[in-house]
Coordinates of C-alpha atoms in Angstrom, one line a residue:
M20 CA 0.1 0.0 0.1
E21 CA 1.2 3.5 -0.9
L22 CA 0.2 6.9 0.3
K23 CA 0.1 9.2 -2.7
Y24 CA 1.0 12.9 -2.4
R25 CA 1.8 16.0 -4.4
V26 CA 4.8 18.2 -3.8
I27 CA 5.9 21.5 -5.0
S28 CA 9.7 21.4 -4.2
R29 CA 11.9 24.2 -2.9
G30 CA 13.1 26.3 -6.0
A31 CA 10.0 25.3 -8.3
A32 CA 8.7 27.9 -10.7
D33 CA 12.0 29.2 -11.7
G34 CA 13.1 29.5 -8.1
L35 CA 10.1 31.3 -6.6
V36 CA 9.0 28.6 -4.2
P37 CA 10.9 29.0 -1.0
F38 CA 10.3 25.7 0.7
P39 CA 8.4 22.3 -0.1
L40 CA 4.7 22.4 -0.1
V41 CA 2.7 19.2 0.1
Y42 CA -0.8 18.4 -0.9
I43 CA -2.6 15.1 -0.2
D44 CA -6.0 13.9 -1.5
K45 CA -8.3 13.0 1.5
K46 CA -9.4 9.9 -0.6
D47 CA -5.8 8.8 -0.7
V48 CA -5.5 9.0 3.2
E49 CA -8.7 7.2 3.6
A50 CA -7.6 4.5 1.1
C51 CA -4.6 3.8 3.4
G52 CA -6.6 3.6 6.5
L53 CA -4.7 6.5 8.2
S54 CA -5.9 9.4 10.2
Y55 CA -5.0 12.9 9.0
L56 CA -2.3 13.2 11.5
E57 CA -0.9 9.7 10.8
A58 CA -0.7 10.7 7.2
F59 CA 1.1 13.9 7.9
Q60 CA 3.5 11.9 10.1
K61 CA 4.4 9.7 7.1
I62 CA 5.0 12.7 5.1
A63 CA 7.3 14.2 7.9
E64 CA 9.5 11.2 7.5
V65 CA 10.4 12.2 4.0
F66 CA 11.5 15.7 5.2
K67 CA 14.1 14.7 7.9
D68 CA 16.5 17.0 6.4
D69 CA 14.2 19.7 5.3
C70 CA 11.0 21.5 6.3
A71 CA 7.5 21.6 4.6
A72 CA 3.9 22.8 4.9
A73 CA 1.4 20.2 4.2
D74 CA -2.4 20.2 3.6
I75 CA -5.0 17.5 3.2
I76 CA -7.6 18.4 0.6
D77 CA -11.1 17.1 0.1
T78 CA -11.7 17.5 -3.7
D79 CA -15.4 16.7 -3.2
A80 CA -16.1 19.6 -0.7
V81 CA -16.4 23.4 -1.0
T82 CA -14.7 26.3 0.8
V83 CA -14.9 30.2 0.6
S84 CA -12.1 32.6 -0.3
S85 CA -11.4 35.4 1.9
D86 CA -13.4 37.9 -0.3
G87 CA -16.5 35.5 -0.3
I88 CA -16.2 33.4 -3.5
M89 CA -17.0 29.8 -3.2
G90 CA -14.9 27.2 -4.8
D91 CA -14.4 23.5 -5.2
A92 CA -11.9 21.6 -2.9
A93 CA -11.3 22.5 0.7
V94 CA -8.5 22.1 3.1
V95 CA -9.7 19.5 5.8
A96 CA -6.4 19.4 7.9
F97 CA -3.0 21.1 7.7
C98 CA 0.3 20.9 9.3
S99 CA 3.8 22.3 9.8
I100 CA 6.9 20.0 9.3
D101 CA 10.5 20.9 10.4
H102 CA 13.2 18.2 9.9
G103 CA 10.9 15.2 10.3
K104 CA 8.9 16.7 13.3
I105 CA 5.5 17.8 13.8
N106 CA 5.1 19.8 17.1
K107 CA 2.6 17.8 19.2
D108 CA 0.7 20.9 20.4
F109 CA 0.9 23.4 17.6
G110 CA 2.0 21.5 14.6
F111 CA -1.3 20.1 13.4
I112 CA -4.9 21.0 13.2
N113 CA -8.3 19.6 11.8
V114 CA -10.5 21.9 9.7
S115 CA -14.1 21.5 10.9
E116 CA -17.0 20.6 8.6
H117 CA -19.6 23.4 8.9
P118 CA -23.1 21.9 8.4
Y119 CA -25.9 23.6 6.6
Y120 CA -28.7 25.3 8.6
P121 CA -31.7 27.1 7.3
E122 CA -30.7 30.6 8.7
I123 CA -27.0 30.5 7.2
V124 CA -27.9 32.7 4.2
K125 CA -29.5 35.3 6.5
D126 CA -26.3 35.2 8.8
E127 CA -23.9 35.1 5.9
P128 CA -25.4 36.3 2.7
H129 CA -22.5 35.1 0.5
M130 CA -23.3 31.5 1.4
K131 CA -26.2 31.8 -1.1
Q132 CA -23.6 30.3 -3.4
W133 CA -24.1 26.9 -1.6
S134 CA -27.3 26.5 -3.5
S135 CA -25.5 26.9 -6.9
E136 CA -25.2 24.1 -9.4
G137 CA -22.0 22.1 -8.6
F138 CA -21.9 23.4 -4.8
V139 CA -25.2 22.2 -3.5
G140 CA -25.1 19.3 -1.1
K141 CA -21.4 19.3 -0.7
R142 CA -19.5 19.5 2.6
L143 CA -18.2 22.9 3.6
Y144 CA -14.9 23.5 5.3
R145 CA -13.6 27.0 6.3
G146 CA -11.9 27.1 9.7
P147 CA -11.7 25.0 12.9
N148 CA -14.4 25.0 15.5
T149 CA -13.6 25.1 19.3
E150 CA -13.1 21.4 19.6
D151 CA -10.7 21.1 16.7
R152 CA -8.9 24.3 17.7
G153 CA -8.2 22.9 21.0
F154 CA -6.4 25.0 23.6
R155 CA -5.2 27.6 21.0
N156 CA -6.5 31.1 21.8
V157 CA -9.2 32.5 19.4
H158 CA -7.5 35.0 17.1
N159 CA -7.6 36.1 13.5
E160 CA -5.4 33.4 12.1
N161 CA -5.8 29.7 12.1
M162 CA -2.4 28.4 11.9
T163 CA 0.0 25.5 12.7
M164 CA 3.7 25.9 13.7
T165 CA 6.5 23.6 14.1
G166 CA 10.0 25.1 14.5
R167 CA 10.7 27.4 11.6
I168 CA 7.5 26.6 9.6
A169 CA 4.0 28.2 10.0
N170 CA 1.1 27.1 7.9
N171 CA -1.4 29.9 8.1
N172 CA -4.8 31.0 7.1
T173 CA -6.2 27.5 7.2
G174 CA -3.4 26.3 4.9
S175 CA -3.2 29.0 2.2
E176 CA -0.3 31.1 3.5
M177 CA 3.0 29.4 4.5
M178 CA 6.0 30.9 6.2
N179 CA 9.6 30.0 7.1
L180 CA 10.0 32.1 10.2
V181 CA 13.8 31.9 10.3
E182 CA 14.5 32.7 6.7
M183 CA 11.7 35.2 6.6
T184 CA 10.2 33.7 3.4
E185 CA 6.4 33.2 2.6
V186 CA 4.4 31.8 -0.2
L187 CA 0.6 32.2 -0.9
V188 CA -1.6 29.5 -2.3
P189 CA -5.2 30.7 -2.2
C190 CA -7.9 28.1 -2.5
F191 CA -8.4 28.3 -6.2
G192 CA -4.7 27.7 -6.8
M193 CA -5.0 24.6 -4.5
N194 CA -7.9 23.3 -6.5
Q195 CA -5.8 23.6 -9.6
I196 CA -3.0 21.7 -8.1
M197 CA -5.4 18.8 -7.1
K198 CA -7.0 18.8 -10.7
D199 CA -3.6 18.9 -12.4
G200 CA -4.7 22.2 -13.9
D201 CA -2.6 25.0 -15.1
L202 CA -1.2 27.3 -12.5
L203 CA -0.3 31.2 -12.5
V204 CA 3.0 31.7 -10.4
G205 CA 4.6 35.1 -9.8
V206 CA 4.9 37.8 -7.2
A207 CA 1.6 38.6 -5.8
G208 CA 1.7 42.3 -6.4
A209 CA -0.1 45.1 -4.7
E210 CA -3.6 44.3 -5.8
I211 CA -3.5 40.9 -4.3
S212 CA -2.0 42.4 -1.1
V213 CA -4.9 44.8 -0.8
G214 CA -7.5 42.2 -1.9
I215 CA -6.6 39.8 0.9
G216 CA -7.9 42.3 3.5
M217 CA -11.2 42.7 1.7
V218 CA -13.1 40.0 3.6
V219 CA -16.6 38.8 4.5
R220 CA -18.1 38.1 7.8
E221 CA -18.2 34.3 8.6
K222 CA -18.8 32.3 11.8
L223 CA -15.9 30.0 12.1
G224 CA -14.4 31.6 9.1
R225 CA -10.9 30.8 7.6
I226 CA -9.4 33.9 9.0
F227 CA -11.2 36.9 10.4
N228 CA -14.5 35.3 11.5
W229 CA -17.1 37.9 12.5
S230 CA -14.7 41.0 12.8
Y231 CA -15.1 42.5 9.5
G232 CA -18.0 42.6 6.8
A233 CA -18.2 43.2 3.1
G234 CA -17.3 46.8 2.3
Q235 CA -14.8 46.9 5.0
T236 CA -11.0 46.2 5.2
A237 CA -9.6 43.9 7.7
H238 CA -6.1 45.3 6.9
N239 CA -7.3 48.7 8.1
S240 CA -3.7 50.1 7.3
G241 CA -4.1 52.7 4.6
E242 CA -1.7 52.8 1.7
Y243 CA 0.6 50.4 3.6
A244 CA -1.9 47.5 2.8
K245 CA -0.6 47.4 -0.8
T246 CA 2.9 46.4 0.6
V247 CA 1.9 43.7 3.2
K248 CA 2.0 40.7 0.9
S249 CA 3.0 42.3 -2.4
D250 CA 6.6 40.8 -2.7
Y251 CA 5.6 37.3 -1.8
P252 CA 5.4 34.5 -4.4
A253 CA 1.8 33.3 -5.1
I254 CA 0.5 30.2 -6.8
V255 CA -2.8 30.9 -8.1
A256 CA -5.4 29.8 -10.7
P257 CA -5.2 31.4 -14.0
K258 CA -7.2 34.5 -14.4
P259 CA -9.9 33.0 -16.7
V260 CA -10.3 30.3 -14.1
H261 CA -10.6 32.8 -11.2
A262 CA -13.0 34.9 -13.3
A263 CA -15.3 32.0 -13.8
H264 CA -15.6 31.4 -10.0
V265 CA -16.4 35.2 -9.4
L266 CA -19.0 35.3 -12.1
K267 CA -20.7 32.4 -10.6
A268 CA -21.1 34.2 -7.3
L269 CA -22.3 37.4 -9.3
D270 CA -24.8 35.2 -11.3
A271 CA -26.2 34.0 -8.0
G272 CA -27.3 37.6 -7.3
L273 CA -24.6 38.6 -4.8
V274 CA -23.4 42.1 -4.7
V275 CA -19.7 43.2 -4.4
G276 CA -19.4 45.5 -1.3
K277 CA -22.6 44.3 0.2
E278 CA -22.3 40.5 0.2
L279 CA -19.0 39.9 -1.4
G280 CA -15.7 41.5 -0.3
C281 CA -14.6 44.5 -2.3
S282 CA -11.3 43.1 -3.5
P283 CA -9.9 44.7 -6.6
V284 CA -10.6 41.6 -8.6
N285 CA -14.3 41.3 -7.5
L286 CA -14.8 45.0 -8.3
A287 CA -13.2 44.7 -11.7
I288 CA -15.3 41.8 -12.8
A289 CA -18.4 43.2 -11.5
H290 CA -17.9 46.5 -13.3
A291 CA -16.9 44.8 -16.5
G292 CA -20.1 42.8 -16.5
G293 CA -22.6 45.6 -15.5
Y294 CA -23.3 43.9 -12.0
E295 CA -24.5 46.0 -9.1
I296 CA -21.7 47.3 -6.9
A297 CA -22.5 48.6 -3.5
L298 CA -20.2 51.5 -3.8
D299 CA -21.7 53.5 -1.1
N300 CA -21.3 50.7 1.4
I301 CA -17.6 50.4 1.0
T302 CA -16.0 52.2 3.8
D303 CA -13.7 55.4 3.4
R304 CA -10.8 53.2 5.0
A305 CA -11.4 50.5 2.3
W306 CA -11.4 53.2 -0.5
V307 CA -8.0 54.5 0.7
E308 CA -6.5 51.0 0.3
L309 CA -8.2 50.4 -3.1
E310 CA -7.3 53.7 -4.5
S311 CA -3.7 53.2 -3.6
V312 CA -3.6 50.4 -6.3
G313 CA -5.6 52.3 -8.8
C314 CA -9.2 51.3 -8.0
K315 CA -10.9 54.6 -7.8
K316 CA -14.6 55.0 -6.8
E317 CA -15.2 57.3 -9.8
D318 CA -14.0 54.6 -12.3
F319 CA -16.7 52.2 -11.0
E320 CA -19.4 54.9 -11.2
K321 CA -18.7 55.3 -14.9
P322 CA -20.9 53.2 -17.3
S323 CA -20.0 49.5 -17.6
P324 CA -19.1 48.0 -21.0
K325 CA -21.5 45.1 -19.9
L326 CA -19.4 42.4 -21.2
S327 CA -20.9 38.9 -21.4
R328 CA -19.7 36.0 -19.2
D329 CA -17.8 34.5 -22.1
E330 CA -16.3 37.9 -23.0
I331 CA -15.1 38.6 -19.4
I332 CA -13.5 35.0 -19.3
A333 CA -11.8 35.7 -22.6
K334 CA -10.4 39.0 -21.6
A335 CA -9.6 38.0 -18.0
E336 CA -6.0 38.7 -18.4
E337 CA -6.7 42.4 -19.1
I338 CA -9.7 42.8 -16.7
L339 CA -8.3 41.0 -13.5
P340 CA -5.6 43.1 -11.8
G341 CA -2.8 41.6 -9.9
M342 CA 0.2 39.1 -10.5
P343 CA 2.1 41.6 -12.7
T344 CA 5.0 39.0 -13.1
G345 CA 2.9 35.9 -13.2
K346 CA 3.9 33.1 -15.5
L347 CA 1.6 30.3 -16.6
Y348 CA 3.0 26.7 -15.9
K349 CA 1.4 23.4 -16.6
S350 CA 0.8 21.6 -13.4
S351 CA 3.3 18.9 -14.3
E352 CA 6.1 21.4 -14.6
I353 CA 6.0 22.3 -11.0
V354 CA 3.9 19.7 -9.1
E355 CA 5.5 16.3 -8.6
K356 CA 3.4 13.2 -7.8
K357 CA 5.0 10.9 -5.3
S358 CA 4.1 8.2 -2.9
I359 CA 5.3 6.6 0.2
K360 CA 5.2 2.7 0.8
L361 CA 3.5 1.9 4.0

């Protein structure tokens, strides 16, 4: 019996990836009769002379991006590995399944997407509940830590705390990794740095939980927001793929700035397609950050070109801001498929 896994090695993508990133399909863990922690411990044995961040992904589940867009595949457990070790207290965490309840759309309007084709009936994972979090204090980051490696934001932001290196892999990028899809890799840039802070309000969310809602900024740091993550490498979905996810949310009737986060990408797509944008619900503090990367309120008040869905996807490279140095890779060029004999 073998435990299969995917790894993006240190130095992949023309040297951009700072340390190994490991992704395991939940089905492969179950096929081996292992618990999530046991699977990670098997992976840790491979990295006795290195460090790594590792995630277990349920490809039949759904999750939600920071700015409120639902996508396929969800992290169900994540860990930090340093030279073969996983810290017994802080190195591993399960991500809790969040069951459907009738009032969820009232509490969290962006969850209307859960009723959309392809999402309805699937398990939802975002962040850990109290039981899975254990004795960790509640704060705005769900993370694991072992030695020099921190695996943060429910497995989408990984750091080497000694070397001071970091890499971002948002949920749509993870989905592409697990589906052997193309990947856009480059320096994140100012627009993504700002966009990360434009979150939605969620109970047991991936990061900020109930602290900030659509139209607000969780960064709350003025023009500095564009620098927070701007120079980190990022592994994301190609822009046409990302655009399709956002359009699905917009076609479900959700409004950017009201029910969806006011990230530069969400704003750009909504304006291009002539969708409603709750411009006056976006706070002044959020506009300071948005305008620092060229997203000016007056530009979104101008008439929309009202492009069709197909036109937006076809022109996604020019419509979606961010990733100025991004290079498109086939998954096989940077993702290695490996296995461990049990």
